[in-house]
C-alpha cells in the first residue's frame, strides 16, 4: 500500500489541518495519511482526525523508540528540547518502518498543489525522490569548512544529491538495523563533524541517504527548465488560480511555507492580522471544511517578520498549552 506521511503535534495543528485539507482536494479524501507524533502533545490532532477515516496517528511505539535511540546515538545534541525546537523532527524516519510500502513525506507546513503520481512512479526505479533546490545551498546541510567533508563525499555528489527534508518519496525497509548500526558507527568515528549544526534532522537524513548510496532522483534537476517549478513560499512570483499556484504557467507540485514559524499561523487563526506569503491560500485550506470559523481581521496588517506576536496572544496560547513555557 502507498500513502502520505507527515509529522506533527498540537503546536502545528493549524498547518496540519491545512495540509490534510489540501490532500482531500488534490489527492482525494480516500488517500491514506499517517501522522508521526513529534512528541506526546497530540490530543487536538486525535480529536480532529477522528472525523477523517483516511488519517491515523502512528502508534508503533517500538518503532518510535528505535528511531529515538538511533537519534540519541547518531546526533544526541539535536534531541535537546531546551536548545532545539526541532527535537522531535527525526520521528519522520518512522516512515522507513511503515505502514506504507511506498510513501511521500510532507512537512506539516506544506500544501499539496498537484498529483503526486509521478513521484510514486519514480520510486519504481529510485530509492529516494525529491523536488527542491536545496542543492544550491550546501551550507544548510553540511559544514563546508570541515576538512573531512570531501573525504566522505565527492564534490560532485555534494553539488547534486543534497535535498530539503520537507518533501521526499521513499520506501519501507531501506534502513534496516544493520544499516543503521553502520551509519551510527561512521558518525561516532568522526563523520558527525561534517553535519551542519542547525536544521534538526535535515543534515542527518541527507547523510543517511548519501552514505548509504541510495539511488536519488530530484525533479528540480532532471526536468526541463520550462517544466520545473519552485516550491518555497519565499518565491513571490507564483500566480494563484482557483486556489492552485503556478510558476510561469506551470502548476506547482507542492508549496512549502519555509520560514513561517507555527506561532504566526496560530496568531493569524486567532484573529491577528499578520501578513505572510500566500496567507489567503493557507487560510482557504485551513478553513476549507469550516469557512464560518475563518478569522475576520479588524486591525491593520503587520508583516510576520517585522513585529512579534502580541504578548497577550502568547499568554493565551500558553494557556491552551500550544506553546512551551520559556
XYZ file of C-alpha atoms in Angstrom:
326
model
C 0.000 0.000 0.000
C 1.134 3.543 -0.798
C 0.369 6.589 1.299
C 1.220 10.080 2.514
C 3.178 10.727 5.705
C 3.632 13.815 7.818
C 4.876 14.803 11.257
C 3.120 16.889 13.845
C 1.853 17.791 17.274
C -0.744 20.216 18.552
C 1.662 23.131 18.155
C 1.399 22.835 14.349
C -2.317 21.994 14.399
C -3.424 24.787 12.056
C -0.758 23.980 9.480
C -1.539 20.280 9.695
C -5.261 20.816 9.084
C -4.453 22.940 6.026
C -2.199 20.170 4.684
C -4.830 17.482 5.278
C -7.472 19.575 3.521
C -5.186 20.134 0.538
C -4.718 16.357 0.355
C -8.515 15.966 0.404
C -8.911 18.330 -2.539
C -5.917 17.432 -4.693
C -5.308 13.741 -3.969
C -8.748 12.642 -2.798
C -10.423 12.012 0.547
C -9.587 8.306 0.400
C -5.825 8.943 0.376
C -4.295 7.216 3.412
C -2.313 9.599 5.624
C -0.103 8.614 8.547
C 0.912 11.271 11.103
C 4.074 10.588 13.087
C 3.970 12.176 16.578
C 6.593 14.883 17.058
C 6.083 14.454 20.803
C 3.228 13.480 23.151
C 1.132 16.621 22.511
C -1.339 15.173 20.018
C -4.793 15.418 21.629
C -6.129 18.131 19.284
C -4.844 16.146 16.323
C -6.520 12.978 17.604
C -9.830 14.810 18.017
C -9.575 16.282 14.506
C -8.731 13.076 12.678
C -11.479 11.133 14.426
C -13.702 12.524 11.646
C -11.184 11.668 8.930
C -11.246 7.880 8.349
C -8.275 8.054 5.980
C -5.964 9.688 8.553
C -4.326 7.996 11.549
C -1.639 8.610 14.149
C 1.338 6.262 14.136
C 1.089 4.073 17.235
C 4.036 1.688 16.781
C 5.886 2.609 19.965
C 8.690 0.108 19.318
C 9.453 1.822 16.021
C 9.313 5.272 17.645
C 11.638 4.113 20.419
C 14.083 2.628 17.902
C 14.387 5.887 15.997
C 14.631 7.880 19.226
C 17.526 5.624 20.201
C 19.063 5.983 16.736
C 18.993 9.761 17.095
C 20.422 9.540 20.595
C 23.351 7.547 19.206
C 23.786 9.490 15.968
C 23.235 13.121 16.995
C 22.212 13.461 20.669
C 22.534 17.269 20.673
C 19.561 17.501 18.309
C 17.284 15.924 20.937
C 17.832 18.737 23.443
C 14.409 20.312 23.980
C 15.862 23.435 25.554
C 18.178 24.137 22.626
C 16.476 22.649 19.571
C 12.889 23.452 18.615
C 13.108 20.522 16.178
C 13.925 17.934 18.848
C 11.262 15.502 17.573
C 11.787 16.047 13.846
C 13.638 12.745 13.416
C 10.443 10.791 14.048
C 9.595 11.205 10.387
C 12.131 8.389 9.955
C 9.475 6.001 11.308
C 8.113 6.003 7.762
C 11.014 3.708 6.861
C 9.384 1.128 9.176
C 5.864 1.530 7.796
C 2.988 1.426 7.404
C 3.343 2.133 3.656
C 5.447 0.208 1.141
C 5.995 3.444 -0.791
C 5.385 6.784 0.839
C 5.656 10.502 0.234
C 6.576 12.555 3.278
C 5.437 16.198 3.561
C 6.140 18.610 6.397
C 3.063 19.949 8.182
C 3.786 23.435 6.790
C 3.203 22.355 3.192
C 0.215 22.281 0.864
C -0.248 19.745 -1.912
C -0.819 21.545 -5.208
C -0.796 18.739 -7.769
C -0.961 14.987 -8.306
C 1.920 13.064 -6.745
C 1.601 10.095 -9.088
C 4.880 10.949 -10.842
C 6.735 10.771 -7.515
C 5.335 7.332 -6.708
C 6.176 6.218 -10.255
C 9.841 7.244 -9.866
C 10.034 5.060 -6.755
C 9.822 2.053 -9.083
C 13.380 2.790 -10.181
C 14.824 5.020 -7.423
C 15.120 4.698 -3.642
C 14.619 8.361 -2.861
C 12.719 11.010 -4.835
C 12.776 14.744 -4.077
C 11.770 18.022 -5.717
C 13.595 21.068 -4.391
C 16.571 23.370 -4.887
C 18.452 22.796 -1.638
C 21.478 21.699 -3.682
C 22.098 25.381 -4.339
C 22.925 25.924 -0.651
C 25.126 23.165 0.758
C 25.824 25.164 3.943
C 22.440 24.248 5.485
C 23.247 20.540 5.140
C 26.977 20.097 5.681
C 29.729 22.061 7.388
C 31.501 23.369 4.300
C 34.530 24.258 6.440
C 35.031 20.679 7.600
C 38.191 19.150 6.120
C 36.556 15.738 6.464
C 33.611 16.566 4.182
C 35.445 15.819 0.945
C 36.867 12.670 2.479
C 33.345 11.353 2.963
C 31.661 12.618 -0.234
C 32.986 13.689 -3.607
C 32.275 17.311 -4.523
C 30.058 16.344 -7.459
C 27.811 14.372 -5.083
C 27.630 17.272 -2.645
C 26.675 19.561 -5.509
C 23.935 17.307 -6.842
C 22.481 14.977 -4.208
C 21.510 17.102 -1.205
C 17.836 17.878 -0.616
C 15.326 19.554 1.685
C 13.744 17.127 4.137
C 10.319 18.783 3.898
C 9.239 16.678 0.912
C 10.503 13.324 -0.295
C 9.342 9.956 -1.514
C 10.902 6.707 -0.385
C 10.220 3.085 0.580
C 9.721 0.919 3.606
C 12.723 -1.034 4.833
C 15.643 0.763 3.175
C 17.231 1.481 6.566
C 17.370 -1.870 8.363
C 19.073 -2.466 11.720
C 22.407 -3.431 10.175
C 22.458 -0.312 8.003
C 21.523 1.964 10.900
C 24.262 0.491 13.092
C 26.801 1.017 10.312
C 25.751 4.651 9.906
C 25.981 5.260 13.657
C 29.441 3.710 13.729
C 30.644 6.041 10.979
C 29.160 9.089 12.692
C 30.659 8.204 16.075
C 34.034 7.633 14.454
C 34.272 11.262 13.369
C 31.962 11.752 10.405
C 29.411 13.615 12.547
C 31.613 16.689 12.247
C 30.543 17.196 8.630
C 26.897 17.793 9.600
C 25.534 21.341 9.735
C 24.745 22.111 13.367
C 21.270 23.541 12.760
C 18.172 22.351 10.879
C 17.146 19.455 13.101
C 17.218 16.108 11.321
C 17.768 17.514 7.803
C 21.581 17.169 7.705
C 21.309 13.670 9.142
C 18.789 12.341 6.610
C 20.962 13.734 3.815
C 23.956 11.944 5.299
C 21.972 8.707 5.709
C 20.788 8.701 2.099
C 24.124 9.693 0.573
C 26.305 7.498 2.808
C 24.064 4.515 2.007
C 24.478 5.241 -1.725
C 20.751 5.234 -2.291
C 19.610 5.995 -5.818
C 18.176 9.515 -5.614
C 16.132 11.437 -8.185
C 15.483 15.182 -7.982
C 12.811 16.564 -10.304
C 14.327 20.039 -9.884
C 17.493 18.809 -11.585
C 16.010 16.412 -14.113
C 13.003 18.226 -15.545
C 13.429 20.610 -18.500
C 13.593 24.242 -17.418
C 10.174 25.006 -18.876
C 8.572 22.251 -16.766
C 10.215 22.641 -13.349
C 8.729 24.871 -10.683
C 9.687 26.333 -7.353
C 8.143 25.141 -4.120
C 9.008 27.716 -1.456
C 6.716 30.430 -0.127
C 9.742 32.748 -0.273
C 9.196 32.847 -4.052
C 6.946 35.837 -4.639
C 6.129 35.342 -8.318
C 3.716 32.376 -8.123
C 0.304 33.040 -9.637
C -2.847 31.752 -7.953
C -5.802 30.429 -9.920
C -8.681 28.690 -8.151
C -6.573 28.045 -5.047
C -3.729 26.453 -7.008
C -0.328 28.072 -7.550
C 1.516 28.283 -10.869
C 5.127 29.116 -11.615
C 5.323 30.838 -15.005
C 2.278 28.887 -16.123
C 3.333 25.506 -14.732
C 1.415 24.102 -11.788
C 3.366 23.622 -8.557
C 3.645 20.144 -7.045
C 3.584 21.491 -3.501
C 4.088 24.730 -1.580
C 6.379 24.805 1.458
C 5.892 27.682 3.901
C 9.588 27.813 4.735
C 10.452 30.412 7.358
C 6.899 30.949 8.639
C 7.006 29.717 12.257
C 3.900 27.933 13.584
C 3.130 30.664 16.113
C 2.452 33.025 13.192
C -0.189 30.641 11.823
C -1.633 30.278 15.331
C -1.825 34.043 15.736
C -3.495 34.548 12.353
C -6.026 31.816 13.072
C -6.717 33.532 16.423
C -7.566 36.750 14.582
C -4.285 38.652 14.485
C -3.826 40.429 11.152
C -0.291 39.282 10.386
C 0.668 39.105 6.726
C 2.847 36.314 5.346
C 3.373 34.972 1.814
C 0.343 33.207 0.332
C -1.636 33.732 3.540
C -5.026 33.638 1.819
C -4.150 30.287 0.260
C -3.247 28.900 3.682
C -6.488 30.227 5.174
C -8.526 28.762 2.320
C -7.254 25.262 3.005
C -7.165 25.665 6.802
C -10.877 26.534 6.885
C -11.987 24.553 3.854
C -14.460 22.453 5.826
C -15.423 25.154 8.352
C -15.416 28.503 6.484
C -17.576 30.084 9.178
C -14.596 29.880 11.544
C -12.220 31.721 9.224
C -10.917 34.810 11.065
C -12.152 38.273 10.168
C -9.360 40.781 10.705
C -10.170 44.063 12.440
C -6.728 45.563 12.996
C -4.272 46.950 10.422
C -1.972 44.283 8.948
C 1.558 43.674 10.205
C 4.302 41.769 8.437
C 5.231 38.460 10.051
C 8.965 39.228 10.132
C 8.688 42.826 11.337
C 6.692 42.702 14.545
C 6.411 39.959 17.146
C 3.191 38.259 18.094
C 1.487 40.352 20.834
C 2.304 39.260 24.345
C -1.351 38.791 25.273
C -1.710 36.281 22.466
C 1.431 34.471 23.605
C -0.099 34.144 27.055
C -3.334 32.867 25.563
C -1.522 30.251 23.508
C 0.421 29.138 26.576
C -2.849 28.794 28.447
C -4.037 26.488 25.679
C -0.722 24.614 26.100
C 0.066 25.196 22.445
C 3.486 26.652 23.128
C 6.076 25.804 25.685
C 6.702 27.911 28.731
C 10.023 29.647 28.460
